[in-house]
Short mmCIF file of C-alpha atoms and ligand atoms in Angstrom, two decimals:
data_model
loop_
_atom_site.label_atom_id
_atom_site.label_comp_id
_atom_site.label_asym_id
_atom_site.label_seq_id
_atom_site.Cartn_x
_atom_site.Cartn_y
_atom_site.Cartn_z
CA UNK A 598 -5.93 49.98 4.34
CA UNK A 599 -3.94 53.50 3.62
CA UNK A 600 -0.50 53.47 2.91
CA UNK A 601 1.89 56.88 2.24
CA UNK A 602 3.83 57.29 -0.39
CA UNK A 603 6.84 55.90 0.90
CA UNK A 604 5.14 52.66 2.05
CA UNK A 605 4.04 51.80 -0.56
CA UNK A 606 7.41 52.39 -2.61
CA UNK A 607 9.30 50.13 0.46
CA UNK A 608 6.41 47.48 -0.91
CA UNK A 609 7.08 48.25 -4.64
CA UNK A 610 10.82 46.12 -3.48
CA UNK A 611 12.49 50.46 -4.18
CA UNK A 612 14.70 49.51 -0.98
CA UNK A 613 15.70 46.29 -1.80
CA UNK A 614 13.68 42.97 -1.80
CA UNK A 615 14.29 42.21 2.35
CA UNK A 616 12.22 44.67 3.37
CA UNK A 617 9.75 44.57 0.29
CA UNK A 618 9.22 40.85 1.94
CA UNK A 619 8.66 42.77 5.90
CA UNK A 620 6.33 45.34 3.98
CA UNK A 621 4.37 43.06 3.03
CA UNK A 622 4.25 40.59 5.87
CA UNK A 623 2.93 43.56 8.40
CA UNK A 624 0.96 44.89 5.04
CA UNK A 625 -1.48 41.51 4.97
CA UNK A 626 -1.21 41.70 9.11
CA UNK A 627 -3.12 45.08 9.15
CA UNK A 628 -5.34 43.55 6.16
CA UNK A 629 -6.21 40.38 8.65
CA UNK A 630 -7.00 42.88 10.88
CA UNK A 631 -9.53 45.48 9.02
CA UNK A 632 -5.93 48.36 9.96
CA UNK A 633 -7.02 51.66 8.52
CA UNK A 634 -3.38 52.02 8.20
CA UNK A 635 0.43 51.59 9.93
CA UNK A 636 1.49 53.39 12.97
CA UNK A 637 5.30 54.21 13.61
CA UNK A 638 7.06 52.18 16.63
CA UNK A 639 10.42 52.90 18.22
CA UNK A 640 9.95 50.09 20.63
CA UNK A 641 10.41 46.24 19.57
CA UNK A 642 11.33 42.79 20.90
CA UNK A 643 11.94 40.04 18.80
CA UNK A 644 11.03 36.13 19.91
CA UNK A 645 12.98 33.42 17.82
CA UNK A 646 16.60 33.25 19.28
CA UNK A 647 17.23 29.97 20.43
CA UNK A 648 18.56 27.41 17.84
CA UNK A 649 15.94 25.03 20.13
CA UNK A 650 12.94 26.40 18.61
CA UNK A 651 14.23 28.65 15.69
CA UNK A 652 16.29 25.62 13.88
CA UNK A 653 18.30 25.15 10.16
CA UNK A 654 15.75 26.93 8.01
CA UNK A 655 14.93 30.13 10.20
CA UNK A 656 18.64 30.53 10.57
CA UNK A 657 19.37 30.22 6.72
CA UNK A 658 16.99 33.03 6.33
CA UNK A 659 18.20 35.20 9.33
CA UNK A 660 21.82 35.19 7.77
CA UNK A 661 20.17 35.89 4.22
CA UNK A 662 18.61 39.14 5.92
CA UNK A 663 21.60 39.80 7.58
CA UNK A 664 23.40 39.83 3.93
CA UNK A 665 21.13 42.83 2.80
CA UNK A 666 23.25 45.37 5.06
CA UNK A 667 19.37 46.20 6.41
CA UNK A 668 19.73 47.97 10.21
CA UNK A 669 16.72 48.64 12.57
CA UNK A 670 16.52 52.04 13.08
CA UNK A 671 14.42 51.90 16.62
CA UNK A 672 15.13 49.92 19.69
CA UNK A 673 15.34 46.42 19.26
CA UNK A 674 16.20 44.38 21.66
CA UNK A 675 16.48 40.32 21.52
CA UNK A 676 14.38 37.18 23.65
CA UNK A 677 16.25 34.69 25.26
CA UNK A 678 19.15 32.21 23.06
CA UNK A 679 19.26 28.70 24.06
CA UNK A 680 22.37 29.18 26.04
CA UNK A 681 24.65 31.70 27.68
CA UNK A 682 26.32 33.52 25.08
CA UNK A 683 29.99 33.75 27.32
CA UNK A 684 29.26 30.19 29.94
CA UNK A 685 27.74 27.69 27.52
CA UNK A 686 30.19 25.81 28.34
CA UNK A 687 30.07 25.58 31.89
CA UNK A 688 25.91 25.04 31.03
CA UNK A 689 26.91 22.28 29.71
CA UNK A 690 25.99 23.12 25.92
CA UNK A 691 27.33 20.73 23.05
CA UNK A 692 29.21 22.30 20.64
CA UNK A 693 27.15 21.94 18.08
CA UNK A 694 24.26 24.02 19.42
CA UNK A 695 26.31 26.70 20.44
CA UNK A 696 28.32 27.59 16.83
CA UNK A 697 24.81 27.76 15.46
CA UNK A 698 23.26 29.69 17.78
CA UNK A 699 26.11 32.18 18.25
CA UNK A 700 25.36 32.23 14.47
CA UNK A 701 22.15 33.39 15.09
CA UNK A 702 22.55 36.17 17.68
CA UNK A 703 25.53 37.20 14.67
CA UNK A 704 22.79 37.26 12.41
CA UNK A 705 20.35 39.54 14.32
CA UNK A 706 23.35 41.87 15.70
CA UNK A 707 24.14 42.31 11.84
CA UNK A 708 20.00 43.92 11.68
CA UNK A 709 20.70 46.00 13.87
CA UNK A 710 18.52 43.65 16.76
CA UNK A 711 20.75 44.33 20.30
CA UNK A 712 21.51 41.00 21.84
CA UNK A 713 19.85 41.80 25.18
CA UNK A 714 18.91 38.05 25.08
CA UNK A 715 15.71 38.61 27.69
CA UNK A 716 12.38 38.24 27.94
CA UNK A 717 12.63 41.16 30.50
CA UNK A 718 13.38 44.21 28.31
CA UNK A 719 11.34 46.51 30.58
CA UNK A 720 14.11 45.75 33.35
CA UNK A 721 16.75 45.87 30.93
CA UNK A 722 16.89 49.15 28.92
CA UNK A 723 13.51 48.35 26.69
CA UNK A 724 10.14 49.78 28.71
CA UNK A 725 7.54 51.69 27.11
CA UNK A 726 5.93 54.15 27.97
CA UNK A 727 2.23 54.15 28.69
CA UNK A 728 -0.27 54.38 25.70
CA UNK A 729 3.32 53.73 23.57
CA UNK A 730 2.21 52.03 20.35
CA UNK A 731 5.36 48.98 20.14
CA UNK A 732 5.95 45.88 18.00
CA UNK A 733 6.79 43.01 20.83
CA UNK A 734 6.45 39.54 20.41
CA UNK A 735 7.32 36.80 23.30
CA UNK A 736 4.03 36.38 25.09
CA UNK A 737 5.31 36.51 28.52
CA UNK A 738 6.24 40.64 27.51
CA UNK A 739 3.71 41.65 25.73
CA UNK A 740 0.75 40.41 28.62
CA UNK A 741 3.30 42.29 30.76
CA UNK A 742 3.83 45.29 28.74
CA UNK A 743 -0.04 45.51 27.61
CA UNK A 744 -0.96 44.88 31.44
CA UNK A 745 1.35 46.35 34.33
CA UNK A 746 3.46 49.54 31.94
CA UNK A 747 -0.44 50.22 30.00
CA UNK A 748 1.75 50.71 26.68
CA UNK A 749 0.02 48.72 23.49
CA UNK A 750 1.15 46.13 21.52
CA UNK A 751 -0.27 43.04 19.28
CA UNK A 752 0.50 39.98 20.11
CA UNK A 753 3.40 39.14 17.07
CA UNK A 754 5.30 36.41 16.01
CA UNK A 755 8.97 37.03 16.34
CA UNK A 756 9.18 37.22 12.22
CA UNK A 757 6.51 40.09 11.65
CA UNK A 758 8.42 41.35 15.24
CA UNK A 759 11.73 41.75 13.39
CA UNK A 760 9.74 42.52 10.09
CA UNK A 761 7.61 45.89 12.02
CA UNK A 762 11.49 46.54 13.31
CA UNK A 763 12.88 46.60 9.76
CA UNK A 764 10.11 49.33 8.74
CA UNK A 765 9.55 50.93 11.60
CA UNK A 766 6.25 50.19 11.14
CA UNK A 767 2.93 48.44 12.42
CA UNK A 768 -0.78 47.95 11.92
CA UNK A 769 -3.12 49.81 13.94
CA UNK A 770 -5.59 47.41 14.91
CA UNK A 771 -6.55 45.27 17.68
CA UNK A 772 -4.41 46.04 21.53
CA UNK A 773 -3.88 49.26 19.90
CA UNK A 774 -7.28 50.64 19.66
CA UNK A 775 -8.74 51.51 22.95
CA UNK A 776 -12.37 49.85 22.07
CA UNK A 777 -10.43 46.15 22.19
CA UNK A 778 -8.79 46.94 25.63
CA UNK A 779 -11.47 47.37 27.93
CA UNK A 780 -11.91 43.82 30.36
CA UNK A 781 -14.95 41.49 29.34
CA UNK A 782 -14.38 38.84 32.42
CA UNK A 783 -14.39 39.47 35.63
CA UNK A 784 -11.97 37.28 37.59
CA UNK A 785 -12.89 37.71 41.64
CA UNK A 786 -9.76 35.86 43.08
CA UNK A 787 -11.32 34.46 46.57
CA UNK A 788 -7.92 33.61 47.83
CA UNK A 789 -5.09 35.03 49.93
CA UNK A 790 -2.50 34.43 47.63
CA UNK A 791 1.04 33.55 50.03
CA UNK A 792 3.34 33.65 47.22
CA UNK A 793 5.00 34.51 43.70
CA UNK A 794 3.77 30.46 42.78
CA UNK A 795 0.33 31.39 43.36
CA UNK A 796 0.12 34.17 41.47
CA UNK A 797 1.53 31.96 39.04
CA UNK A 798 -0.60 29.49 39.54
CA UNK A 799 -3.99 32.24 39.28
CA UNK A 800 -2.36 33.31 35.62
CA UNK A 801 -2.47 29.35 34.40
CA UNK A 802 -5.90 28.78 35.65
CA UNK A 803 -6.86 32.23 33.53
CA UNK A 804 -5.05 31.80 30.45
CA UNK A 805 -7.32 28.07 29.97
CA UNK A 806 -10.23 28.97 31.12
CA UNK A 807 -10.78 32.14 28.70
CA UNK A 808 -10.93 32.33 24.61
CA UNK A 809 -8.73 34.45 22.56
CA UNK A 810 -8.79 38.02 23.16
CA UNK A 811 -10.22 37.97 26.25
CA UNK A 812 -9.69 40.95 28.52
CA UNK A 813 -9.77 39.69 32.10
CA UNK A 814 -10.02 42.34 35.59
CA UNK A 815 -8.97 40.93 38.34
CA UNK A 816 -10.80 41.94 41.67
CA UNK A 817 -8.67 41.05 45.44
CA UNK A 818 -4.78 40.82 43.77
CA UNK A 819 -4.42 44.61 45.90
CA UNK A 820 -1.43 43.57 47.11
CA UNK A 821 0.33 42.50 43.52
CA UNK A 822 3.96 43.53 43.04
CA UNK A 823 5.26 43.95 38.84
CA UNK A 824 7.12 40.70 39.65
CA UNK A 825 3.78 38.93 41.05
CA UNK A 826 2.18 40.14 38.21
CA UNK A 827 5.33 39.05 35.75
CA UNK A 828 4.91 35.33 36.72
CA UNK A 829 0.97 35.51 35.68
CA UNK A 830 1.56 37.00 33.01
CA UNK A 831 3.58 34.54 31.62
CA UNK A 832 1.73 31.97 33.16
CA UNK A 833 -1.63 33.48 31.41
CA UNK A 834 -0.39 33.96 28.03
CA UNK A 835 1.39 30.49 28.54
CA UNK A 836 -1.51 28.12 29.50
CA UNK A 837 -4.17 30.22 27.22
CA UNK A 838 -3.98 33.53 24.52
CA UNK A 839 -3.81 36.38 27.43
CA UNK A 840 -1.99 39.54 25.79
CA UNK A 841 -3.82 41.74 28.07
CA UNK A 842 -5.58 42.17 31.73
CA UNK A 843 -6.15 44.69 34.82
CA UNK A 844 -6.34 44.70 38.37
CA UNK A 845 -8.38 46.21 40.04
CA UNK A 846 -6.62 49.15 42.18
CA UNK A 847 -3.20 48.04 40.79
CA UNK A 848 -2.67 48.70 36.65
CA UNK A 849 -2.43 51.98 35.34
CA UNK A 850 -5.41 51.70 32.99
CA UNK A 851 -8.02 50.27 35.21
CA UNK A 852 -8.44 53.73 36.68
CA UNK A 853 -9.07 55.14 32.63
CA UNK A 854 -11.35 52.10 32.31
CA UNK A 855 -13.63 52.61 35.52
CA UNK A 856 -13.94 56.73 35.21
CA UNK A 857 -15.17 55.57 31.49
CA UNK A 858 -17.16 52.53 32.43
CA UNK A 859 -16.71 49.09 31.53
CA UNK A 860 -18.63 49.03 28.48
CA UNK A 861 -17.90 45.29 27.23
CA UNK A 862 -20.34 42.54 28.44
CA UNK A 863 -18.74 41.13 31.75
CA UNK A 864 -19.21 37.56 32.68
CA UNK A 865 -18.02 36.10 36.04
CA UNK A 866 -15.04 33.49 37.11
CA UNK A 867 -14.96 32.68 41.03
CA UNK A 868 -10.74 31.13 41.93
CA UNK A 869 -11.14 29.66 44.93
CA UNK A 870 -8.06 27.91 46.93
CA UNK A 871 -9.16 24.57 45.32
CA UNK A 872 -8.66 26.12 41.96
CA UNK A 873 -4.86 27.17 42.39
CA UNK A 874 -4.10 23.42 44.86
CA UNK A 875 -5.87 21.37 41.40
CA UNK A 876 -3.03 23.95 39.56
CA UNK A 877 -0.44 22.77 41.21
CA UNK A 878 -1.45 18.97 41.30
CA UNK A 879 -1.97 19.12 37.59
CA UNK A 880 1.58 21.49 36.93
CA UNK A 881 3.59 18.20 39.68
CA UNK A 882 6.33 16.06 39.12
CA UNK A 883 6.70 12.62 40.43
CA UNK A 884 9.98 11.75 40.13
CA UNK A 885 13.04 13.18 41.38
CA UNK A 886 14.60 17.02 40.96
CA UNK A 887 17.96 17.47 39.20
CA UNK A 888 17.28 20.98 39.07
CA UNK A 889 15.57 23.75 40.70
CA UNK A 890 15.62 26.52 37.80
CA UNK A 891 14.35 30.29 39.16
CA UNK A 892 13.73 33.39 36.86
CA UNK A 893 10.96 32.40 33.94
CA UNK A 894 10.48 35.08 32.55
CA UNK A 895 14.35 36.59 33.56
CA UNK A 896 14.66 37.35 37.94
CA UNK A 897 14.46 41.44 38.29
CA UNK A 898 17.02 42.43 40.29
CA UNK A 899 15.14 42.45 43.66
CA UNK A 900 13.95 38.86 42.90
CA UNK A 901 18.19 38.18 42.89
CA UNK A 902 18.40 39.45 46.12
CA UNK A 903 15.83 37.53 47.46
CA UNK A 904 17.38 34.06 45.57
CA UNK A 905 20.38 35.40 47.13
CA UNK A 906 19.45 35.36 50.97
CA UNK A 907 17.12 33.26 51.46
CA UNK A 908 20.44 30.43 50.38
CA UNK A 909 22.78 32.50 52.42
CA UNK A 910 24.21 30.02 54.99
CA UNK A 911 22.29 27.15 52.76
CA UNK A 912 23.91 24.32 50.62
CA UNK A 913 23.23 23.16 47.35
CA UNK A 914 22.74 18.97 47.18
CA UNK A 915 24.68 17.27 46.07
CA UNK A 916 23.84 16.07 42.71
CA UNK A 917 21.29 19.08 42.51
CA UNK A 918 21.46 21.97 40.26
CA UNK A 919 20.20 25.30 41.70
CA UNK A 920 20.38 27.83 38.66
CA UNK A 921 18.55 31.32 38.65
CA UNK A 922 18.38 33.09 34.89
CA UNK A 923 17.64 37.09 34.42
CA UNK A 924 19.23 39.10 31.59
CA UNK A 925 22.98 40.63 31.45
CA UNK A 926 21.55 44.09 32.23
CA UNK A 927 20.37 42.63 35.73
CA UNK A 928 23.02 40.18 36.02
CA UNK A 929 25.91 43.07 36.08
CA UNK A 930 23.57 44.79 38.88
CA UNK A 931 23.69 42.37 40.99
CA UNK A 932 26.64 41.15 40.81
CA UNK A 933 27.74 44.80 41.82
CA UNK A 934 25.63 44.51 44.56
CA UNK A 935 26.94 40.89 45.15
CA UNK A 936 24.31 38.99 45.22
CA UNK A 937 25.83 36.63 42.44
CA UNK A 938 28.20 36.12 44.33
CA UNK A 939 26.13 34.99 47.54
CA UNK A 940 24.63 32.71 45.75
CA UNK A 941 27.39 30.69 44.03
CA UNK A 942 28.64 30.31 47.37
CA UNK A 943 26.15 28.38 48.65
CA UNK A 944 26.48 26.31 45.39
CA UNK A 945 24.30 27.81 43.09
CA UNK A 946 24.74 30.30 39.84
CA UNK A 947 23.51 32.45 37.58
CA UNK A 948 23.06 32.72 33.92
CA UNK A 949 21.99 35.33 31.52
CA UNK A 950 20.70 34.68 28.07
CA UNK A 951 18.46 32.07 28.22
CA UNK A 952 16.05 29.85 30.51
CA UNK A 953 15.33 26.16 31.34
CA UNK A 954 12.68 26.15 28.68
CA UNK A 955 14.83 26.99 26.00
CA UNK A 956 17.85 25.94 26.25
CA UNK A 957 18.43 22.44 25.33
CA UNK A 958 17.85 20.53 28.98
CA UNK A 959 17.50 16.99 27.88
CA UNK A 960 20.87 17.44 25.78
CA UNK A 961 22.31 18.38 29.31
CA UNK A 962 21.24 15.45 31.36
CA UNK A 963 18.22 16.77 33.37
CA UNK A 964 15.47 14.36 33.97
CA UNK A 965 13.38 16.55 36.27
CA UNK A 966 13.02 20.65 37.05
CA UNK A 967 11.60 22.18 40.13
CA UNK A 968 10.22 25.81 39.51
CA UNK A 969 8.29 28.75 40.68
CA UNK A 970 7.33 29.53 37.29
CA UNK A 971 3.70 28.62 36.04
CA UNK A 972 4.85 28.90 32.29
CA UNK A 973 8.24 26.82 32.33
CA UNK A 974 6.30 23.76 34.52
CA UNK A 975 4.06 24.11 31.28
CA UNK A 976 6.47 24.17 28.75
CA UNK A 977 8.97 21.88 30.00
CA UNK A 978 7.78 18.52 29.03
CA UNK A 979 6.10 19.38 26.06
CA UNK A 980 9.89 21.66 24.10
CA UNK A 981 11.82 18.09 25.87
CA UNK A 982 12.06 15.27 23.44
CA UNK A 983 13.02 12.69 26.80
CA UNK A 984 9.70 14.96 28.09
CA UNK A 985 11.29 15.94 31.14
CA UNK A 986 9.46 16.52 34.17
CA UNK A 987 8.64 19.62 35.59
CA UNK A 988 6.98 20.84 39.05
CA UNK A 989 5.53 23.90 39.81
CA UNK A 990 6.50 24.90 43.57
CA UNK A 991 7.04 28.48 45.49
CA UNK A 992 10.57 29.67 45.45
CA UNK A 993 10.83 28.98 49.46
CA UNK A 994 9.93 25.37 48.58
CA UNK A 995 12.86 25.26 46.25
CA UNK A 996 15.49 26.65 48.00
CA UNK A 997 14.49 23.93 50.65
CA UNK A 998 14.21 21.07 48.35
CA UNK A 999 17.90 22.12 46.56
CA UNK A 1000 19.03 22.81 50.37
CA UNK A 1001 16.89 20.33 52.70
CA UNK A 1002 16.60 22.76 54.76
FE1 LIG B 1699 11.58 34.12 29.14
FE2 LIG B 1699 12.19 31.74 29.10
FE3 LIG B 1699 10.38 31.76 30.17
S1 LIG B 1699 11.95 33.12 27.06
S2 LIG B 1699 9.57 33.92 29.81
S3 LIG B 1699 12.46 32.63 31.02
S4 LIG B 1699 10.06 30.47 28.57
#
């Protein structure tokens, strides 16, 4: 792979061991992916933030890096942490967890990574433009920015996204190249999605039914909103490895693809209402929920408004928590509009910086969670020591179950 003189110098260690390691990781990725060179980026999203998933060894590594006094010069933002950084006590987060979590966030901040703590950076000041090459980790954000925004990122892990942010470069390969962004799978949607959870179920099914590097093109989703596609993207990247999809008549790159012709050979999958019902059956819980959790991926302002109005005039039942998760930026906007207050008046709550998957919910007494996110329904039982149950329902059903109305 070609490296410029300044890239060679970083790799040799002329700017310290930390940047040399970062460069080494990026160059190794490039060589594995047959990249011809590195390209500069101006945006990155870094996952690996919650103490629940990071653990002590990565915390030590981050603190070692932070001591090196190196800082990213690009717009780099953080994924959700394991708690609301301001209201963790109200969430019931154990103190030992909170202390470690704050150390992780402080270390990232010293490296110049913004403490946005959201998986929807594109709603919070880190939105790539059409065609822009970026270095994103967080599978739901990768699928969203590639597909819905038409930006270009490979599927990075937390450590390589951090390395990319520190050196401001990624290898030119994979989804950054036009030929790898063409669809190879035609998904004929033969049912009409009734609500946002149907989009999540569809994404979950497609993720399960495809191979890594498949690029589906959906037909029959002409009415999909960006929020619908946010849930679809997250689910397809959770149950499988979808990093890019197109939607006929909706996503921006499809027009170019239609014009240039789809040259990759297309196989077809049909999705019927029976298929979607089988996904709801698979993602179902068989005990009573004690937490309703909405916001995986983090809620948009529009979604918070919908929740606020759905809850108006209803009260959350006793012994039930109704929690909404969003970014600090969207939270502030929702607060100004009065939506946070509306949700709280009904007995619900809205937390920032975190979510039901990366918070230590098993240590907070939750045994069963209902959500409108197929990604959360998939991960909650897998990431909790007590295998907390989770079930997929529409937002409206979640509200009805939480309020008995
Ligand atoms: Fe985001 Fe947490 Fe879901 S990080 S995509 S809300 S699992």
